[in-house]
Tab-separated table of N, CA and C in Angstrom:
chain	number	residue	atom	x	y	z
Z	926	UNK	N	-53.099	-13.084	33.658
Z	926	UNK	CA	-53.141	-12.201	34.903
Z	926	UNK	C	-54.214	-12.716	35.783
Z	927	UNK	N	-53.864	-13.753	36.441
Z	927	UNK	CA	-54.840	-14.286	37.454
Z	927	UNK	C	-54.177	-14.940	38.706
Z	928	UNK	N	-54.851	-14.638	39.807
Z	928	UNK	CA	-54.404	-15.110	41.187
Z	928	UNK	C	-52.972	-14.712	41.551
Z	929	UNK	N	-52.627	-13.428	41.102
Z	929	UNK	CA	-51.321	-12.887	41.560
Z	929	UNK	C	-51.618	-11.970	42.694
Z	930	UNK	N	-50.703	-11.997	43.602
Z	930	UNK	CA	-50.683	-11.105	44.803
Z	930	UNK	C	-49.318	-10.383	44.984
Z	931	UNK	N	-49.321	-9.240	45.382
Z	931	UNK	CA	-48.135	-8.537	45.739
Z	931	UNK	C	-47.154	-8.317	44.701
Z	932	UNK	N	-47.638	-7.764	43.526
Z	932	UNK	CA	-46.762	-7.382	42.407
Z	932	UNK	C	-46.334	-6.010	42.774
Z	933	UNK	N	-45.191	-5.548	41.955
Z	933	UNK	CA	-44.541	-4.234	42.132
Z	933	UNK	C	-45.084	-3.484	41.061
Z	934	UNK	N	-46.268	-3.371	40.426
Z	934	UNK	CA	-46.706	-2.747	39.288
Z	934	UNK	C	-47.347	-1.447	39.822
Z	935	UNK	N	-46.985	-0.269	38.993
Z	935	UNK	CA	-47.567	0.943	39.211
Z	935	UNK	C	-48.432	1.396	37.945
Z	936	UNK	N	-49.549	1.722	38.373
Z	936	UNK	CA	-50.564	2.397	37.470
Z	936	UNK	C	-50.844	3.723	37.633
Z	937	UNK	N	-50.880	4.476	36.504
Z	937	UNK	CA	-51.358	6.063	36.653
Z	937	UNK	C	-52.662	5.895	36.140
Z	938	UNK	N	-53.680	6.390	37.025
Z	938	UNK	CA	-55.114	6.392	36.603
Z	938	UNK	C	-55.580	7.778	36.645
Z	939	UNK	N	-56.386	8.064	35.604
Z	939	UNK	CA	-57.031	9.456	35.469
Z	939	UNK	C	-58.393	9.410	35.811
Z	940	UNK	N	-58.756	10.303	36.688
Z	940	UNK	CA	-60.235	10.284	37.138
Z	940	UNK	C	-61.094	11.059	36.330
Z	941	UNK	N	-62.471	11.284	36.678
Z	941	UNK	CA	-63.320	11.821	35.723
Z	941	UNK	C	-63.026	13.380	35.467
Z	942	UNK	N	-62.333	13.964	36.352
Z	942	UNK	CA	-61.825	15.370	36.324
Z	942	UNK	C	-60.570	15.563	35.676
Z	943	UNK	N	-59.933	14.519	35.196
Z	943	UNK	CA	-58.714	14.693	34.305
Z	943	UNK	C	-57.500	14.693	35.244
Z	944	UNK	N	-57.612	14.414	36.702
Z	944	UNK	CA	-56.576	14.372	37.733
Z	944	UNK	C	-55.771	13.011	37.525
Z	945	UNK	N	-54.528	12.935	37.500
Z	945	UNK	CA	-53.783	11.789	37.423
Z	945	UNK	C	-53.304	11.450	38.769
Z	946	UNK	N	-53.386	10.032	39.198
Z	946	UNK	CA	-52.831	9.651	40.541
Z	946	UNK	C	-52.229	8.368	40.215
Z	947	UNK	N	-51.166	7.949	41.036
Z	947	UNK	CA	-50.385	6.741	40.945
Z	947	UNK	C	-50.938	5.749	41.887
Z	948	UNK	N	-50.980	4.455	41.504
Z	948	UNK	CA	-51.439	3.427	42.432
Z	948	UNK	C	-50.596	2.131	42.213
Z	949	UNK	N	-50.231	1.479	43.306
Z	949	UNK	CA	-49.536	0.197	43.312
Z	949	UNK	C	-50.431	-0.855	43.360
Z	950	UNK	N	-50.215	-1.901	42.295
Z	950	UNK	CA	-50.982	-3.183	42.316
Z	950	UNK	C	-50.485	-3.848	43.526
Z	951	UNK	N	-51.661	-4.358	44.486
Z	951	UNK	CA	-51.395	-5.194	45.515
Z	951	UNK	C	-51.963	-6.571	45.366
Z	952	UNK	N	-52.761	-6.776	44.399
Z	952	UNK	CA	-53.284	-7.989	44.066
Z	952	UNK	C	-54.247	-8.155	42.919
Z	953	UNK	N	-54.145	-9.170	42.114
Z	953	UNK	CA	-55.329	-9.306	41.137
Z	953	UNK	C	-55.686	-10.670	41.114
Z	954	UNK	N	-56.999	-10.799	40.664
Z	954	UNK	CA	-57.633	-12.198	40.660
Z	954	UNK	C	-58.732	-12.321	39.478
Z	955	UNK	N	-58.758	-13.543	38.832
Z	955	UNK	CA	-59.763	-13.629	37.950
Z	955	UNK	C	-61.053	-14.441	38.694
Z	956	UNK	N	-62.196	-13.782	38.521
Z	956	UNK	CA	-63.490	-14.369	39.182
Z	956	UNK	C	-64.433	-14.302	38.211
Z	957	UNK	N	-65.023	-15.400	37.943
Z	957	UNK	CA	-66.271	-15.485	37.007
Z	957	UNK	C	-65.810	-15.069	35.597
Z	958	UNK	N	-64.585	-15.231	35.080
Z	958	UNK	CA	-64.091	-14.707	33.758
Z	958	UNK	C	-63.740	-13.423	33.693
Z	959	UNK	N	-63.914	-12.573	34.883
Z	959	UNK	CA	-63.491	-11.147	34.794
Z	959	UNK	C	-62.173	-11.116	35.729
Z	960	UNK	N	-61.190	-10.049	35.350
Z	960	UNK	CA	-60.136	-9.860	36.137
Z	960	UNK	C	-60.305	-8.521	36.892
Z	961	UNK	N	-60.105	-8.613	38.213
Z	961	UNK	CA	-60.269	-7.604	39.005
Z	961	UNK	C	-58.665	-7.322	39.665
Z	962	UNK	N	-58.491	-5.984	39.982
Z	962	UNK	CA	-57.209	-5.521	40.559
Z	962	UNK	C	-57.552	-4.657	41.789
Z	963	UNK	N	-56.673	-5.019	42.740
Z	963	UNK	CA	-56.687	-4.114	43.943
Z	963	UNK	C	-55.576	-3.286	44.041
Z	964	UNK	N	-55.838	-2.060	44.091
Z	964	UNK	CA	-54.682	-0.980	44.016
Z	964	UNK	C	-54.720	-0.199	45.218
Z	965	UNK	N	-53.467	0.226	45.684
Z	965	UNK	CA	-53.436	1.178	46.776
Z	965	UNK	C	-52.703	2.314	46.297
Z	966	UNK	N	-53.321	3.567	46.631
Z	966	UNK	CA	-52.743	4.866	46.167
Z	966	UNK	C	-51.332	5.034	46.769
Z	967	UNK	N	-50.280	5.443	45.996
Z	967	UNK	CA	-48.962	5.603	46.316
Z	967	UNK	C	-48.926	6.727	47.439
Z	968	UNK	N	-49.720	7.820	47.248
Z	968	UNK	CA	-49.575	8.849	48.180
Z	968	UNK	C	-50.692	8.817	49.297
Z	969	UNK	N	-51.230	7.709	49.435
Z	969	UNK	CA	-52.214	7.463	50.405
Z	969	UNK	C	-52.005	6.571	51.576
Z	970	UNK	N	-53.152	6.222	52.241
Z	970	UNK	CA	-53.112	5.217	53.462
Z	970	UNK	C	-52.957	3.939	52.912
Z	971	UNK	N	-51.994	3.105	53.290
Z	971	UNK	CA	-51.847	1.684	52.991
Z	971	UNK	C	-52.889	0.754	53.287
Z	972	UNK	N	-53.850	1.221	54.242
Z	972	UNK	CA	-55.023	0.398	54.781
Z	972	UNK	C	-56.113	0.661	53.808
Z	973	UNK	N	-56.185	1.603	52.961
Z	973	UNK	CA	-57.281	1.858	51.985
Z	973	UNK	C	-56.861	1.423	50.615
Z	974	UNK	N	-57.673	0.837	49.974
Z	974	UNK	CA	-57.362	0.296	48.545
Z	974	UNK	C	-58.746	0.379	47.710
Z	975	UNK	N	-58.470	0.426	46.247
Z	975	UNK	CA	-59.567	0.375	45.563
Z	975	UNK	C	-59.603	-0.852	44.622
Z	976	UNK	N	-60.832	-1.221	44.213
Z	976	UNK	CA	-60.984	-2.430	43.320
Z	976	UNK	C	-61.556	-1.959	42.080
Z	977	UNK	N	-60.733	-2.421	40.995
Z	977	UNK	CA	-61.242	-2.077	39.758
Z	977	UNK	C	-61.321	-3.335	38.875
Z	978	UNK	N	-62.080	-3.251	37.754
Z	978	UNK	CA	-62.307	-4.385	36.878
Z	978	UNK	C	-61.666	-4.063	35.538
Z	979	UNK	N	-60.864	-5.011	34.973
Z	979	UNK	CA	-60.222	-4.834	33.855
Z	979	UNK	C	-61.294	-5.125	32.650
Z	980	UNK	N	-61.553	-4.220	31.708
Z	980	UNK	CA	-62.331	-4.374	30.545
Z	980	UNK	C	-61.733	-3.953	29.319
Z	981	UNK	N	-62.440	-4.051	28.210
Z	981	UNK	CA	-61.802	-3.675	26.954
Z	981	UNK	C	-62.666	-2.471	26.467
Z	982	UNK	N	-62.092	-1.436	26.001
Z	982	UNK	CA	-62.876	-0.255	25.403
Z	982	UNK	C	-63.132	-0.491	23.954
Z	983	UNK	N	-63.796	0.530	23.469
Z	983	UNK	CA	-64.342	0.340	21.980
Z	983	UNK	C	-63.135	0.240	20.971
Z	984	UNK	N	-61.966	0.609	21.418
Z	984	UNK	CA	-60.817	0.518	20.494
Z	984	UNK	C	-60.064	-0.802	20.603
Z	985	UNK	N	-60.553	-1.579	21.618
Z	985	UNK	CA	-59.841	-2.867	21.902
Z	985	UNK	C	-58.624	-2.800	22.919
Z	986	UNK	N	-58.755	-1.555	23.505
Z	986	UNK	CA	-57.526	-1.461	24.550
Z	986	UNK	C	-58.038	-1.856	25.848
Z	987	UNK	N	-57.212	-2.347	26.755
Z	987	UNK	CA	-57.539	-2.627	28.194
Z	987	UNK	C	-57.579	-1.431	28.908
Z	988	UNK	N	-58.767	-1.443	29.684
Z	988	UNK	CA	-59.042	-0.292	30.612
Z	988	UNK	C	-59.395	-0.833	31.952
Z	989	UNK	N	-59.370	0.041	32.984
Z	989	UNK	CA	-59.791	-0.353	34.359
Z	989	UNK	C	-61.077	0.531	34.695
Z	990	UNK	N	-62.182	-0.189	35.060
Z	990	UNK	CA	-63.418	0.494	35.427
Z	990	UNK	C	-63.837	0.218	36.740
Z	991	UNK	N	-64.802	1.017	37.378
Z	991	UNK	CA	-65.322	0.888	38.671
Z	991	UNK	C	-66.262	-0.283	38.436
Z	992	UNK	N	-66.626	-0.879	39.616
Z	992	UNK	CA	-67.611	-2.011	39.754
Z	992	UNK	C	-68.862	-1.273	40.120
Z	993	UNK	N	-69.862	-1.255	39.207
Z	993	UNK	CA	-71.224	-0.655	39.439
Z	993	UNK	C	-72.161	-1.544	40.251
Z	994	UNK	N	-72.082	-2.833	40.075
Z	994	UNK	CA	-72.898	-3.715	40.634
Z	994	UNK	C	-72.547	-3.993	42.067
Z	995	UNK	N	-73.391	-3.713	43.024
Z	995	UNK	CA	-73.166	-3.881	44.531
Z	995	UNK	C	-72.822	-5.270	44.932
Z	996	UNK	N	-73.659	-6.262	44.338
Z	996	UNK	CA	-73.289	-7.685	44.693
Z	996	UNK	C	-71.970	-8.135	44.065
Z	997	UNK	N	-71.630	-7.800	42.885
Z	997	UNK	CA	-70.355	-8.063	42.294
Z	997	UNK	C	-69.165	-7.522	43.136
Z	998	UNK	N	-69.407	-6.181	43.445
Z	998	UNK	CA	-68.356	-5.444	44.282
Z	998	UNK	C	-68.165	-6.315	45.592
Z	999	UNK	N	-69.173	-6.507	46.298
Z	999	UNK	CA	-69.129	-7.149	47.637
Z	999	UNK	C	-68.381	-8.442	47.483
Z	1000	UNK	N	-68.638	-9.289	46.500
Z	1000	UNK	CA	-68.048	-10.519	46.294
Z	1000	UNK	C	-66.502	-10.515	45.942
Z	1001	UNK	N	-66.190	-9.486	45.406
Z	1001	UNK	CA	-64.811	-9.255	45.004
Z	1001	UNK	C	-64.034	-8.704	46.176
Z	1002	UNK	N	-64.622	-7.790	46.818
Z	1002	UNK	CA	-64.090	-7.108	48.027
Z	1002	UNK	C	-63.937	-8.159	49.156
Z	1003	UNK	N	-64.909	-8.997	49.285
Z	1003	UNK	CA	-64.641	-10.195	50.264
Z	1003	UNK	C	-63.458	-10.956	49.968
Z	1004	UNK	N	-63.156	-11.315	48.589
Z	1004	UNK	CA	-62.054	-12.114	48.223
Z	1004	UNK	C	-60.738	-11.415	48.696
Z	1005	UNK	N	-60.665	-10.129	48.215
Z	1005	UNK	CA	-59.390	-9.341	48.500
Z	1005	UNK	C	-59.249	-9.060	49.996
Z	1006	UNK	N	-60.201	-8.974	50.732
Z	1006	UNK	CA	-60.087	-8.731	52.194
Z	1006	UNK	C	-59.529	-9.842	52.824
Z	1007	UNK	N	-60.094	-11.030	52.544
Z	1007	UNK	CA	-59.539	-12.327	52.924
Z	1007	UNK	C	-58.110	-12.545	52.441
Z	1008	UNK	N	-57.908	-12.509	51.281
Z	1008	UNK	CA	-56.459	-12.684	50.724
Z	1008	UNK	C	-55.496	-11.721	51.282
Z	1009	UNK	N	-55.738	-10.431	51.191
Z	1009	UNK	CA	-54.719	-9.395	51.542
Z	1009	UNK	C	-54.615	-9.097	52.957
Z	1010	UNK	N	-55.678	-9.236	53.712
Z	1010	UNK	CA	-55.656	-8.859	55.324
Z	1010	UNK	C	-56.186	-10.007	56.036
Z	1011	UNK	N	-56.469	-11.121	55.584
Z	1011	UNK	CA	-56.839	-12.267	56.378
Z	1011	UNK	C	-55.920	-12.829	57.129
Z	1012	UNK	N	-54.638	-12.713	56.728
Z	1012	UNK	CA	-53.596	-13.439	57.462
Z	1012	UNK	C	-53.149	-12.688	58.760
Z	1013	UNK	N	-53.561	-11.552	58.886
Z	1013	UNK	CA	-53.025	-10.774	60.061
Z	1013	UNK	C	-54.031	-11.019	61.232
Z	1014	UNK	N	-53.461	-11.549	62.473
Z	1014	UNK	CA	-54.304	-11.834	63.520
Z	1014	UNK	C	-53.933	-10.618	64.489
Z	1015	UNK	N	-54.958	-9.589	64.507
Z	1015	UNK	CA	-54.652	-8.541	65.414
Z	1015	UNK	C	-54.747	-8.828	66.887
Z	1016	UNK	N	-55.541	-9.781	67.185
Z	1016	UNK	CA	-55.444	-10.210	68.785
Z	1016	UNK	C	-54.126	-10.773	69.182
Z	1017	UNK	N	-53.467	-11.520	68.227
Z	1017	UNK	CA	-52.236	-12.019	68.657
Z	1017	UNK	C	-51.159	-11.039	68.864
Z	1018	UNK	N	-51.268	-9.964	67.920
Z	1018	UNK	CA	-50.320	-8.871	68.062
Z	1018	UNK	C	-50.571	-8.098	69.363
Z	1019	UNK	N	-51.876	-7.919	69.716
Z	1019	UNK	CA	-52.181	-7.187	70.995
Z	1019	UNK	C	-51.533	-8.011	72.360
Z	1020	UNK	N	-51.721	-9.385	72.171
Z	1020	UNK	CA	-51.231	-10.228	73.273
Z	1020	UNK	C	-49.866	-10.172	73.421
Z	1021	UNK	N	-49.029	-9.989	72.241
Z	1021	UNK	CA	-47.585	-9.840	72.341
Z	1021	UNK	C	-47.073	-8.568	73.037
Z	1022	UNK	N	-47.891	-7.504	72.796
Z	1022	UNK	CA	-47.468	-6.254	73.365
Z	1022	UNK	C	-47.674	-6.123	74.951
Z	1023	UNK	N	-48.509	-6.971	75.545
Z	1023	UNK	CA	-48.804	-6.976	76.890
Z	1023	UNK	C	-47.713	-7.504	77.600
């Protein structure tokens, strides 16, 4: 699972309070030996997404965890921002509307 973008995979994630929410995978990437997933909430705003890191729990099961290291998060967020939203030229769209 590396360098895939725009899959139609749905993940059900449980937060710390036990609430379940569904997210759609919009991209994944392996960076420095770790796999990161960009997910957008199905019931939310398409412009907002979360980035989680794939990890292995004590039972050997794959889990998704938040990225606690700020430098690591910034590096991965920059990648996803460039790949997922970098192709849109907002200035060009404004020019077309005039």
